[in-house]
Structures are given as structure tokens and as C-alpha cells.
Short mmCIF file of C-alpha atoms in Angstrom, two decimals:
data_model
loop_
_atom_site.label_atom_id
_atom_site.label_comp_id
_atom_site.label_asym_id
_atom_site.label_seq_id
_atom_site.Cartn_x
_atom_site.Cartn_y
_atom_site.Cartn_z
CA MET A 1 0.14 -0.01 0.04
CA ILE A 2 2.76 2.51 0.66
CA PHE A 3 4.16 1.58 -2.72
CA ALA A 4 0.93 2.61 -4.23
CA VAL A 5 0.64 6.40 -2.54
CA VAL A 6 4.24 7.04 -3.12
CA GLY A 7 3.90 6.02 -6.77
CA LEU A 8 0.73 8.39 -6.82
CA VAL A 9 2.43 11.04 -5.31
CA LEU A 10 5.78 10.87 -7.62
CA VAL A 11 3.08 10.93 -10.69
CA GLY A 12 1.53 13.86 -9.19
CA VAL A 13 4.72 15.87 -8.53
CA VAL A 14 5.80 15.08 -12.31
CA SER A 15 2.87 15.55 -13.78
CA ALA A 16 2.62 19.26 -11.85
CA LEU A 17 6.19 19.99 -13.04
CA ASN A 18 5.20 19.21 -16.59
CA LEU A 19 2.57 21.80 -16.68
CA VAL A 20 4.62 24.06 -15.13
CA ILE A 21 7.40 23.36 -17.93
CA LEU A 22 4.28 23.67 -20.40
CA LEU A 23 3.52 27.28 -19.17
CA VAL A 24 6.83 28.63 -19.36
CA VAL A 25 7.25 27.25 -22.93
CA LEU A 26 3.79 28.67 -23.91
CA ARG A 27 4.41 32.23 -22.68
CA ARG A 28 7.76 32.36 -23.94
CA TRP A 29 6.32 31.38 -27.44
CA ARG A 30 3.51 34.53 -26.85
CA GLU A 31 6.30 36.69 -26.11
CA LEU A 32 7.98 35.79 -29.32
CA GLU A 33 5.10 36.35 -31.50
CA ALA A 34 4.57 39.65 -29.89
CA VAL A 35 7.91 41.21 -30.82
CA GLY A 36 7.05 40.44 -34.43
CA GLY A 37 7.24 36.46 -34.58
CA GLY A 38 3.73 36.70 -36.21
CA GLY A 39 5.19 36.32 -39.14
CA HIS A 40 5.95 32.85 -41.08
CA SER A 41 8.50 31.32 -42.89
CA HIS A 42 7.67 28.41 -44.92
CA GLY A 43 4.98 27.53 -42.01
CA PHE A 44 7.30 27.69 -39.07
CA PRO A 45 6.95 30.64 -36.55
CA THR A 46 9.35 32.95 -36.97
CA THR A 47 11.61 33.95 -33.57
CA GLY A 48 11.89 36.98 -32.90
CA ALA A 49 14.76 39.35 -34.19
CA ILE A 50 17.04 36.94 -35.79
CA SER A 51 17.58 37.07 -39.51
CA SER A 52 19.21 35.10 -42.10
CA ILE A 53 20.52 38.56 -43.44
CA ARG A 54 23.93 39.50 -42.09
CA PRO A 55 26.04 42.68 -42.29
CA GLY A 56 28.55 42.25 -45.17
CA ASP A 57 25.95 40.57 -47.20
CA ARG A 58 26.06 41.50 -50.93
CA LEU A 59 22.74 42.77 -52.73
CA PRO A 60 21.92 39.87 -54.70
CA ARG A 61 21.59 39.81 -58.76
CA PHE A 62 17.99 39.91 -59.85
CA SER A 63 15.65 41.30 -62.45
CA ALA A 64 11.90 42.06 -61.67
CA ARG A 65 9.25 44.68 -62.45
CA ALA A 66 7.84 46.97 -59.86
CA LEU A 67 4.07 47.21 -59.30
CA ASP A 68 4.37 50.20 -61.30
CA GLY A 69 5.30 48.04 -64.24
CA THR A 70 9.15 49.68 -64.14
CA ALA A 71 12.10 47.42 -64.38
CA VAL A 72 14.38 47.15 -61.40
CA THR A 73 17.62 45.14 -61.13
CA GLU A 74 20.35 45.34 -58.13
CA ARG A 75 21.95 48.41 -60.13
CA THR A 76 18.89 50.26 -59.63
CA LEU A 77 19.76 50.32 -56.00
CA LEU A 78 23.49 50.73 -55.69
CA GLY A 79 25.49 54.23 -55.14
CA LYS A 80 22.83 55.30 -52.58
CA GLU A 81 21.48 53.95 -49.10
CA THR A 82 18.77 51.43 -49.62
CA LEU A 83 16.26 50.20 -46.90
CA VAL A 84 14.84 46.67 -48.46
CA GLY A 85 11.80 45.24 -46.04
CA PHE A 86 10.43 41.70 -46.99
CA PHE A 87 6.73 41.22 -46.04
CA SER A 88 4.06 38.27 -46.29
CA LEU A 89 0.65 38.21 -46.94
CA THR A 90 0.29 35.42 -43.98
CA CYS A 91 1.80 37.78 -41.42
CA LYS A 92 0.07 39.91 -39.02
CA ALA A 93 2.90 41.78 -38.03
CA CYS A 94 4.00 42.94 -41.39
CA VAL A 95 0.90 45.20 -41.22
CA GLU A 96 1.65 46.66 -37.59
CA ALA A 97 5.73 47.26 -39.57
CA VAL A 98 4.37 49.59 -42.41
CA PRO A 99 4.18 52.98 -40.49
CA LEU A 100 7.63 51.71 -39.20
CA PHE A 101 9.10 51.38 -42.80
CA ALA A 102 6.91 54.46 -43.55
CA GLY A 103 9.31 56.50 -41.30
CA HIS A 104 12.64 55.12 -42.51
CA ALA A 105 11.49 55.58 -46.03
CA GLU A 106 10.91 58.95 -45.57
CA ARG A 107 13.96 60.08 -43.72
CA LEU A 108 15.80 57.76 -46.17
CA ARG A 109 14.21 59.57 -49.34
CA ALA A 110 15.12 62.88 -47.78
CA ASP A 111 18.69 62.02 -47.53
CA GLY A 112 18.99 60.99 -51.28
CA GLY A 113 18.30 57.09 -50.52
CA THR A 114 15.82 55.06 -51.54
CA SER A 115 13.59 52.04 -50.28
CA LEU A 116 12.07 48.70 -51.77
CA ALA A 117 9.79 46.53 -50.60
CA ILE A 118 9.14 42.91 -51.45
CA VAL A 119 5.78 41.27 -50.71
CA HIS A 120 5.36 37.69 -50.74
CA GLY A 121 2.40 35.59 -51.38
CA ASP A 122 0.14 34.50 -53.93
CA ASP A 123 -2.04 37.14 -55.47
CA SER A 124 0.18 39.85 -53.71
CA ALA A 125 0.26 42.22 -56.47
CA GLY A 126 -3.28 43.23 -55.96
CA SER A 127 -3.13 42.85 -51.97
CA GLU A 128 -3.99 45.75 -49.58
CA LEU A 129 -0.71 45.10 -48.12
CA ALA A 130 1.11 45.65 -51.43
CA ALA A 131 -1.13 49.15 -51.70
CA MET A 132 -0.24 50.26 -48.53
CA LEU A 133 3.50 49.49 -48.97
CA GLY A 134 3.01 51.47 -52.51
CA ASP A 135 1.99 54.60 -50.46
CA VAL A 136 5.31 54.73 -48.74
CA MET A 137 7.85 52.98 -50.16
CA ASP A 138 9.74 54.02 -53.62
CA ILE A 139 9.53 50.74 -54.80
CA VAL A 140 7.30 47.84 -54.44
CA ILE A 141 7.52 44.26 -55.96
CA ALA A 142 5.06 41.32 -55.46
CA GLU A 143 6.41 37.90 -55.54
CA ASP A 144 4.26 34.40 -55.46
CA SER A 145 4.69 31.89 -52.90
CA GLU A 146 7.59 30.60 -54.45
CA ALA A 147 9.50 33.85 -52.76
CA GLU A 148 12.46 33.68 -55.40
CA LEU A 149 13.22 37.05 -54.63
CA SER A 150 13.39 37.01 -50.89
CA GLU A 151 15.44 33.80 -51.11
CA ARG A 152 17.78 35.42 -53.14
CA TYR A 153 18.32 38.11 -50.54
CA GLY A 154 18.03 35.50 -47.78
CA ALA A 155 15.05 36.72 -46.11
CA ARG A 156 13.21 33.97 -44.79
CA GLN A 157 11.34 35.32 -41.74
CA TYR A 158 8.51 38.37 -42.24
CA PRO A 159 8.82 41.17 -41.77
CA SER A 160 12.50 41.44 -42.12
CA TYR A 161 14.66 44.48 -43.31
CA ALA A 162 18.06 45.16 -44.44
CA TRP A 163 19.91 48.61 -45.12
CA TYR A 164 22.31 48.61 -47.85
CA GLY A 165 25.11 51.11 -48.05
CA PRO A 166 25.77 52.57 -51.52
CA ASP A 167 28.78 50.21 -52.04
CA GLY A 168 25.65 46.95 -51.85
CA ALA A 169 26.80 45.65 -48.67
CA VAL A 170 24.43 45.07 -45.72
CA THR A 171 25.05 47.65 -43.04
CA THR A 172 22.08 46.15 -40.44
CA ALA A 173 19.34 43.69 -40.76
CA GLY A 174 16.81 42.12 -38.71
CA THR A 175 13.45 40.51 -38.09
CA GLY A 176 10.40 41.67 -36.61
CA VAL A 177 8.82 44.90 -35.85
CA ALA A 178 10.99 45.16 -32.32
CA ALA A 179 13.92 44.77 -34.42
CA LEU A 180 12.60 47.87 -36.87
CA ARG A 181 11.92 50.04 -33.66
CA ALA A 182 15.08 49.34 -32.50
CA VAL A 183 17.49 49.96 -35.60
CA PRO A 184 18.32 53.76 -36.03
CA VAL A 185 18.20 55.02 -39.44
CA ALA A 186 21.36 54.48 -41.60
CA SER A 187 23.75 57.42 -42.41
#
């Protein structure tokens, strides 16, 4: 009888410990979503302010059409400070990030720089997100679910950003709304 009581107490303690661990993990997951991890990378939640784009990375070679019909290549961006933003139609935090990108884009434009938004998702060209970005960014490119342009840049999470210097090298990059709030405008 004593072994049954000890066994039940042990099972209760282990169950309580398991519940505490589960609650801690869920709380941390919610915190990560709150700092901009509401976007998705190939179906998986993003993980806060981590970016696969790194300082020193170079502008990738590409050729695309902007929503206004103009041809855009990496040469379009060279010679000036450039902010590139990566957005997804499935990312709730991307909509929240638009005003932050707008502020950075406006200051950058005043200093002779340019801004580019890449909107990822099927039917992204006609989306509300693309329209919002078209009002604030200099260039907006829509891409389908294959995300070829985002992959070339190395963006796998949304929203992400990368500041490029006039030489075409990344000066700073990040993922999530909190990371964008924390970054100073490139000079």
C-alpha cells in the first residue's frame, strides 16, 4: 500500500512539473510572437529578431518588375543608401510594420536614399498590404509563393529588413517589428 501512495505522489509531482514547463514554454512563445514573430517562414513561426541576412552580405543579382511596371535590378539600388523590407501576406506583424517602414523610408528619401518593399504571397500584387506599401515605399515588388526574390536576398522570415550602403553591402538587418523599432536610420 505504501508503494501505491508513493507512486501516486511521484506521478502528481511529475505532472505538476510538466504543467509548469508547458506554461513557461507557451508564455515564451507568446512573447516571441509579440515582438514580431507573428510572420511565418515556410510554415514555421519566426523567432523574434533573428535574421538570416547578415551585415556584409551583398545585394543579390536580380531582375524584376515593380508594381508600377518599371524594371528593377540590383543596379537600381547601388550608389545610395537603400532600405529593403520583406513582407508576407500571411504575416500579421507585417501590417503593424508598415508605419515603421514608412518613417524610415521618408527619412532615407530626404537624404537621397531609396526604399524597396518585397511582398510575398499568391496574389500579392493586388493585395491590401501591397497597396499600403505602395503609398510609402519608393519601389514595391510582388512575388508569388515561390519567394524567389526573398530567397535570393536571404529573407526567410517576415517582416524582415536590410539596410544596404551605397556599395551594396548590408550595414544592418533584422526580423520583426521590435528589431525595426530599435535600428537607427542608416547614415
